[in-house]
Amino acid sequence: MSTIRVALVDDQPLFRAGIRQIVSSQPDLEFVGEAGDGAEGVVMVEQTRPDVVLMDLRMPVLDGIEATRRIVAADPATARVVVLTTFAQDSSTLRAIQAGASGFLLKDAHPEFLLASIRTVHAGNAVIAPAATRDLFEHFAEESGALRAPGLAEGGPRMPPSDVYRRLTAREREIFLLVASGLSNTEIARAEFVSEATVKTHVSRILNKLELRDRVQLVLFAVTHGLLRPTASG
């Protein structure tokens, strides 16, 4: 069994020590490096080549948003960054996801959830429930107007579906909307009377066609382009 290489970028030494101990306690995880600010983190990641990077948002010298952008730009095919934040609805979290992060964790998350999230992100999936991600994106869409989907040019708020979205088949669009609404592969398979393997194949093709990294960015794409009805308030 191959191990998952994990690195941490955070300006709090005590927090780094705790995360290092938690990660190192797992037989399938290897803690390969740490850094105390974003600039050091970018260099450390280049040297150690981790599979998953845990990234604090607020740090001296270079913040986690710009550090994430540089790490993902340097190796977009394999870089997996999970941002760490104190508040669930932090606008910096959204900007980090736009910069290429695969999701976010609260710093007070249970250690078991942290470990499960590392494995989830390494497998290419979102680190948080897509439905929760959608709520986050829509919250900031209302406050700040337009959002910018990853890999797309900036434009006005709630842009109509782009030409790249029209590349999807009717079946793929149906699966796209189910994923963006927060359904898991198992739930989609049950609703559509197909196997989970079929759903997984559809999702993979959708991500490739839309040039998106994972389900988090799929939700961001859907909200940005006004492809989902607003969630009910109340």
Tab-separated table of C-alpha atoms in Angstrom:
chain	number	residue	atom	x	y	z
A	1	MET	CA	0.000	0.000	0.000
A	2	SER	CA	1.455	3.328	-1.043
A	3	THR	CA	1.487	6.119	1.509
A	4	ILE	CA	-0.059	9.549	1.081
A	5	ARG	CA	2.545	12.295	1.464
A	6	VAL	CA	1.242	15.218	3.532
A	7	ALA	CA	2.696	18.687	4.130
A	8	LEU	CA	1.534	21.562	6.344
A	9	VAL	CA	1.848	25.342	6.021
A	10	ASP	CA	0.848	27.260	9.162
A	11	ASP	CA	2.408	30.047	11.223
A	12	GLN	CA	1.581	28.505	14.624
A	13	PRO	CA	4.319	26.096	15.809
A	14	LEU	CA	2.078	24.395	18.381
A	15	PHE	CA	-0.617	23.742	15.763
A	16	ARG	CA	1.980	22.356	13.359
A	17	ALA	CA	3.280	20.013	16.065
A	18	GLY	CA	-0.211	18.676	16.707
A	19	ILE	CA	-0.974	18.075	13.035
A	20	ARG	CA	2.419	16.443	12.527
A	21	GLN	CA	1.726	14.011	15.361
A	22	ILE	CA	-1.773	13.172	14.108
A	23	VAL	CA	-0.662	12.549	10.528
A	24	SER	CA	2.437	10.580	11.544
A	25	SER	CA	0.322	8.225	13.655
A	26	GLN	CA	-1.322	6.771	10.533
A	27	PRO	CA	0.299	3.880	8.640
A	28	ASP	CA	-0.980	5.106	5.267
A	29	LEU	CA	0.126	8.731	5.742
A	30	GLU	CA	3.614	10.248	5.734
A	31	PHE	CA	4.337	13.752	7.050
A	32	VAL	CA	6.964	15.098	4.644
A	33	GLY	CA	7.366	18.781	5.508
A	34	GLU	CA	6.123	21.944	7.155
A	35	ALA	CA	6.548	25.701	6.808
A	36	GLY	CA	5.661	28.772	8.860
A	37	ASP	CA	4.515	31.112	6.082
A	38	GLY	CA	3.228	30.967	2.527
A	39	ALA	CA	6.530	31.827	0.857
A	40	GLU	CA	8.374	29.096	2.732
A	41	GLY	CA	5.479	26.787	1.986
A	42	VAL	CA	5.766	27.197	-1.770
A	43	VAL	CA	9.462	26.320	-1.631
A	44	MET	CA	8.873	23.414	0.743
A	45	VAL	CA	6.174	21.936	-1.505
A	46	GLU	CA	8.447	22.212	-4.532
A	47	GLN	CA	11.167	20.340	-2.655
A	48	THR	CA	9.096	17.633	-0.952
A	49	ARG	CA	6.383	17.032	-3.598
A	50	PRO	CA	3.549	16.117	-1.196
A	51	ASP	CA	0.277	14.601	-2.368
A	52	VAL	CA	-1.832	16.806	-0.073
A	53	VAL	CA	-0.979	20.214	1.385
A	54	LEU	CA	-2.794	21.561	4.451
A	55	MET	CA	-2.716	25.354	4.079
A	56	ASP	CA	-3.476	28.039	6.653
A	57	LEU	CA	-5.159	31.127	5.209
A	58	ARG	CA	-3.722	33.966	7.275
A	59	MET	CA	0.075	34.004	7.533
A	60	PRO	CA	2.901	36.548	7.354
A	61	VAL	CA	5.051	37.154	4.260
A	62	LEU	CA	2.635	35.378	1.886
A	63	ASP	CA	-0.942	34.385	2.699
A	64	GLY	CA	-2.504	31.004	2.016
A	65	ILE	CA	-4.498	32.224	-0.980
A	66	GLU	CA	-1.472	33.306	-2.993
A	67	ALA	CA	0.552	30.321	-1.803
A	68	THR	CA	-2.239	28.019	-3.000
A	69	ARG	CA	-2.351	29.767	-6.371
A	70	ARG	CA	1.406	29.323	-6.859
A	71	ILE	CA	1.423	25.682	-5.770
A	72	VAL	CA	-1.471	24.723	-8.036
A	73	ALA	CA	-0.045	26.691	-10.963
A	74	ALA	CA	3.280	24.905	-10.608
A	75	ASP	CA	1.690	21.440	-10.712
A	76	PRO	CA	-2.005	21.624	-11.648
A	77	ALA	CA	-2.273	17.930	-12.462
A	78	THR	CA	-1.410	16.608	-9.012
A	79	ALA	CA	-1.407	19.466	-6.474
A	80	ARG	CA	-4.118	19.030	-3.837
A	81	VAL	CA	-4.463	21.866	-1.335
A	82	VAL	CA	-6.856	21.896	1.620
A	83	VAL	CA	-7.166	25.285	3.276
A	84	LEU	CA	-7.529	25.594	7.045
A	85	THR	CA	-9.748	28.306	8.471
A	86	THR	CA	-11.267	29.368	11.781
A	87	PHE	CA	-14.639	30.452	10.367
A	88	ALA	CA	-16.909	28.473	8.011
A	89	GLN	CA	-18.107	31.535	6.085
A	90	ASP	CA	-14.780	33.258	5.538
A	91	SER	CA	-14.474	35.107	2.220
A	92	SER	CA	-10.807	34.114	2.107
A	93	THR	CA	-11.930	30.482	1.923
A	94	LEU	CA	-13.810	31.156	-1.288
A	95	ARG	CA	-10.865	33.006	-2.806
A	96	ALA	CA	-8.594	30.084	-1.944
A	97	ILE	CA	-10.953	27.684	-3.705
A	98	GLN	CA	-10.977	30.006	-6.713
A	99	ALA	CA	-7.176	29.877	-6.560
A	100	GLY	CA	-7.319	26.093	-6.888
A	101	ALA	CA	-7.808	24.624	-3.406
A	102	SER	CA	-9.736	21.361	-3.297
A	103	GLY	CA	-11.781	22.379	-0.273
A	104	PHE	CA	-11.489	23.598	3.277
A	105	LEU	CA	-11.454	22.406	6.884
A	106	LEU	CA	-12.187	24.211	10.100
A	107	LYS	CA	-9.197	24.282	12.415
A	108	ASP	CA	-11.255	22.810	15.238
A	109	ALA	CA	-12.257	19.779	13.157
A	110	HIS	CA	-12.023	16.397	14.861
A	111	PRO	CA	-8.726	14.589	14.100
A	112	GLU	CA	-10.591	11.690	12.514
A	113	PHE	CA	-12.346	14.088	10.136
A	114	LEU	CA	-9.006	15.665	9.249
A	115	LEU	CA	-7.516	12.276	8.435
A	116	ALA	CA	-10.543	11.217	6.412
A	117	SER	CA	-10.414	14.517	4.516
A	118	ILE	CA	-6.769	14.013	3.572
A	119	ARG	CA	-7.622	10.620	2.114
A	120	THR	CA	-10.701	11.990	0.365
A	121	VAL	CA	-8.804	14.822	-1.309
A	122	HIS	CA	-5.991	12.488	-2.328
A	123	ALA	CA	-8.624	10.350	-4.083
A	124	GLY	CA	-9.647	13.397	-6.125
A	125	ASN	CA	-12.876	14.264	-4.339
A	126	ALA	CA	-14.144	17.280	-2.440
A	127	VAL	CA	-13.114	17.539	1.178
A	128	ILE	CA	-16.489	18.884	2.314
A	129	ALA	CA	-20.053	18.069	1.314
A	130	PRO	CA	-20.901	19.721	-2.033
A	131	ALA	CA	-24.201	20.971	-0.584
A	132	ALA	CA	-22.320	22.856	2.114
A	133	THR	CA	-19.983	24.224	-0.546
A	134	ARG	CA	-22.947	25.478	-2.539
A	135	ASP	CA	-24.319	27.290	0.519
A	136	LEU	CA	-20.937	28.958	1.023
A	137	PHE	CA	-20.693	30.106	-2.603
A	138	GLU	CA	-24.252	31.408	-2.711
A	139	HIS	CA	-23.742	33.286	0.570
A	140	PHE	CA	-20.819	35.221	-0.859
A	141	ALA	CA	-22.480	35.594	-4.263
A	142	GLU	CA	-25.264	37.519	-2.551
A	143	GLU	CA	-22.828	39.680	-0.575
A	144	SER	CA	-20.261	40.438	-3.253
A	145	GLY	CA	-22.077	40.033	-6.570
A	146	ALA	CA	-20.325	38.053	-9.271
A	147	LEU	CA	-18.111	35.095	-8.575
A	148	ARG	CA	-15.462	33.919	-10.976
A	149	ALA	CA	-15.353	30.253	-11.856
A	150	PRO	CA	-11.899	28.652	-12.003
A	151	GLY	CA	-10.347	28.707	-15.451
A	152	LEU	CA	-12.909	31.140	-16.879
A	153	ALA	CA	-12.621	34.783	-17.849
A	154	GLU	CA	-14.140	37.351	-15.541
A	155	GLY	CA	-17.585	38.612	-16.447
A	156	GLY	CA	-20.863	39.915	-15.119
A	157	PRO	CA	-22.880	38.307	-12.370
A	158	ARG	CA	-24.847	35.155	-13.098
A	159	MET	CA	-23.514	34.658	-16.609
A	160	PRO	CA	-25.458	32.336	-18.932
A	161	PRO	CA	-23.954	28.887	-19.538
A	162	SER	CA	-20.749	29.197	-21.532
A	163	ASP	CA	-19.899	27.371	-24.730
A	164	VAL	CA	-17.860	24.879	-22.729
A	165	TYR	CA	-20.957	23.871	-20.725
A	166	ARG	CA	-22.818	23.192	-23.979
A	167	ARG	CA	-20.259	20.521	-24.776
A	168	LEU	CA	-21.954	18.287	-22.229
A	169	THR	CA	-24.472	15.776	-23.472
A	170	ALA	CA	-28.033	15.908	-22.148
A	171	ARG	CA	-27.242	13.006	-19.833
A	172	GLU	CA	-24.076	14.677	-18.580
A	173	ARG	CA	-25.964	17.902	-17.858
A	174	GLU	CA	-28.463	15.921	-15.816
A	175	ILE	CA	-25.662	14.322	-13.781
A	176	PHE	CA	-23.924	17.710	-13.503
A	177	LEU	CA	-26.978	19.277	-11.840
A	178	LEU	CA	-27.345	16.382	-9.429
A	179	VAL	CA	-23.700	16.624	-8.385
A	180	ALA	CA	-23.939	20.409	-8.028
A	181	SER	CA	-27.033	19.999	-5.855
A	182	GLY	CA	-25.018	17.996	-3.354
A	183	LEU	CA	-25.879	14.382	-4.176
A	184	SER	CA	-23.229	11.711	-3.716
A	185	ASN	CA	-22.427	9.123	-6.389
A	186	THR	CA	-24.466	6.573	-4.453
A	187	GLU	CA	-27.501	8.861	-4.298
A	188	ILE	CA	-27.232	9.729	-7.983
A	189	ALA	CA	-26.932	6.046	-8.935
A	190	ARG	CA	-30.059	5.257	-6.922
A	191	ALA	CA	-32.015	8.157	-8.432
A	192	GLU	CA	-30.947	7.434	-12.003
A	193	PHE	CA	-31.123	3.610	-11.784
A	194	VAL	CA	-27.517	3.150	-12.876
A	195	SER	CA	-24.399	1.781	-11.206
A	196	GLU	CA	-22.030	3.909	-9.141
A	197	ALA	CA	-19.313	3.080	-11.648
A	198	THR	CA	-21.430	4.636	-14.412
A	199	VAL	CA	-21.974	7.765	-12.337
A	200	LYS	CA	-18.263	7.993	-11.607
A	201	THR	CA	-17.504	7.766	-15.327
A	202	HIS	CA	-19.998	10.540	-16.102
A	203	VAL	CA	-18.574	12.793	-13.385
A	204	SER	CA	-15.028	12.233	-14.639
A	205	ARG	CA	-16.049	13.154	-18.196
A	206	ILE	CA	-17.905	16.242	-16.977
A	207	LEU	CA	-14.884	17.483	-15.029
A	208	ASN	CA	-12.625	16.889	-18.025
A	209	LYS	CA	-14.921	18.703	-20.448
A	210	LEU	CA	-15.383	21.695	-18.153
A	211	GLU	CA	-11.682	21.694	-17.212
A	212	LEU	CA	-12.516	21.527	-13.508
A	213	ARG	CA	-10.376	19.840	-10.872
A	214	ASP	CA	-13.016	18.354	-8.584
A	215	ARG	CA	-16.594	18.517	-7.318
A	216	VAL	CA	-15.932	21.690	-5.315
A	217	GLN	CA	-15.074	23.568	-8.480
A	218	LEU	CA	-18.060	21.988	-10.227
A	219	VAL	CA	-20.357	23.549	-7.621
A	220	LEU	CA	-18.565	26.891	-8.011
A	221	PHE	CA	-19.052	26.676	-11.801
A	222	ALA	CA	-22.778	25.951	-11.382
A	223	VAL	CA	-23.382	28.798	-8.927
A	224	THR	CA	-21.269	31.251	-10.940
A	225	HIS	CA	-23.229	30.577	-14.125
A	226	GLY	CA	-26.655	30.594	-12.476
A	227	LEU	CA	-27.273	26.943	-13.321
A	228	LEU	CA	-28.894	26.143	-9.972
A	229	ARG	CA	-31.983	27.501	-8.339
A	230	PRO	CA	-31.209	29.393	-5.123
A	231	THR	CA	-31.434	27.264	-2.008
A	232	ALA	CA	-34.538	27.784	0.069
A	233	SER	CA	-34.094	30.163	2.949
A	234	GLY	CA	-35.763	29.713	6.156
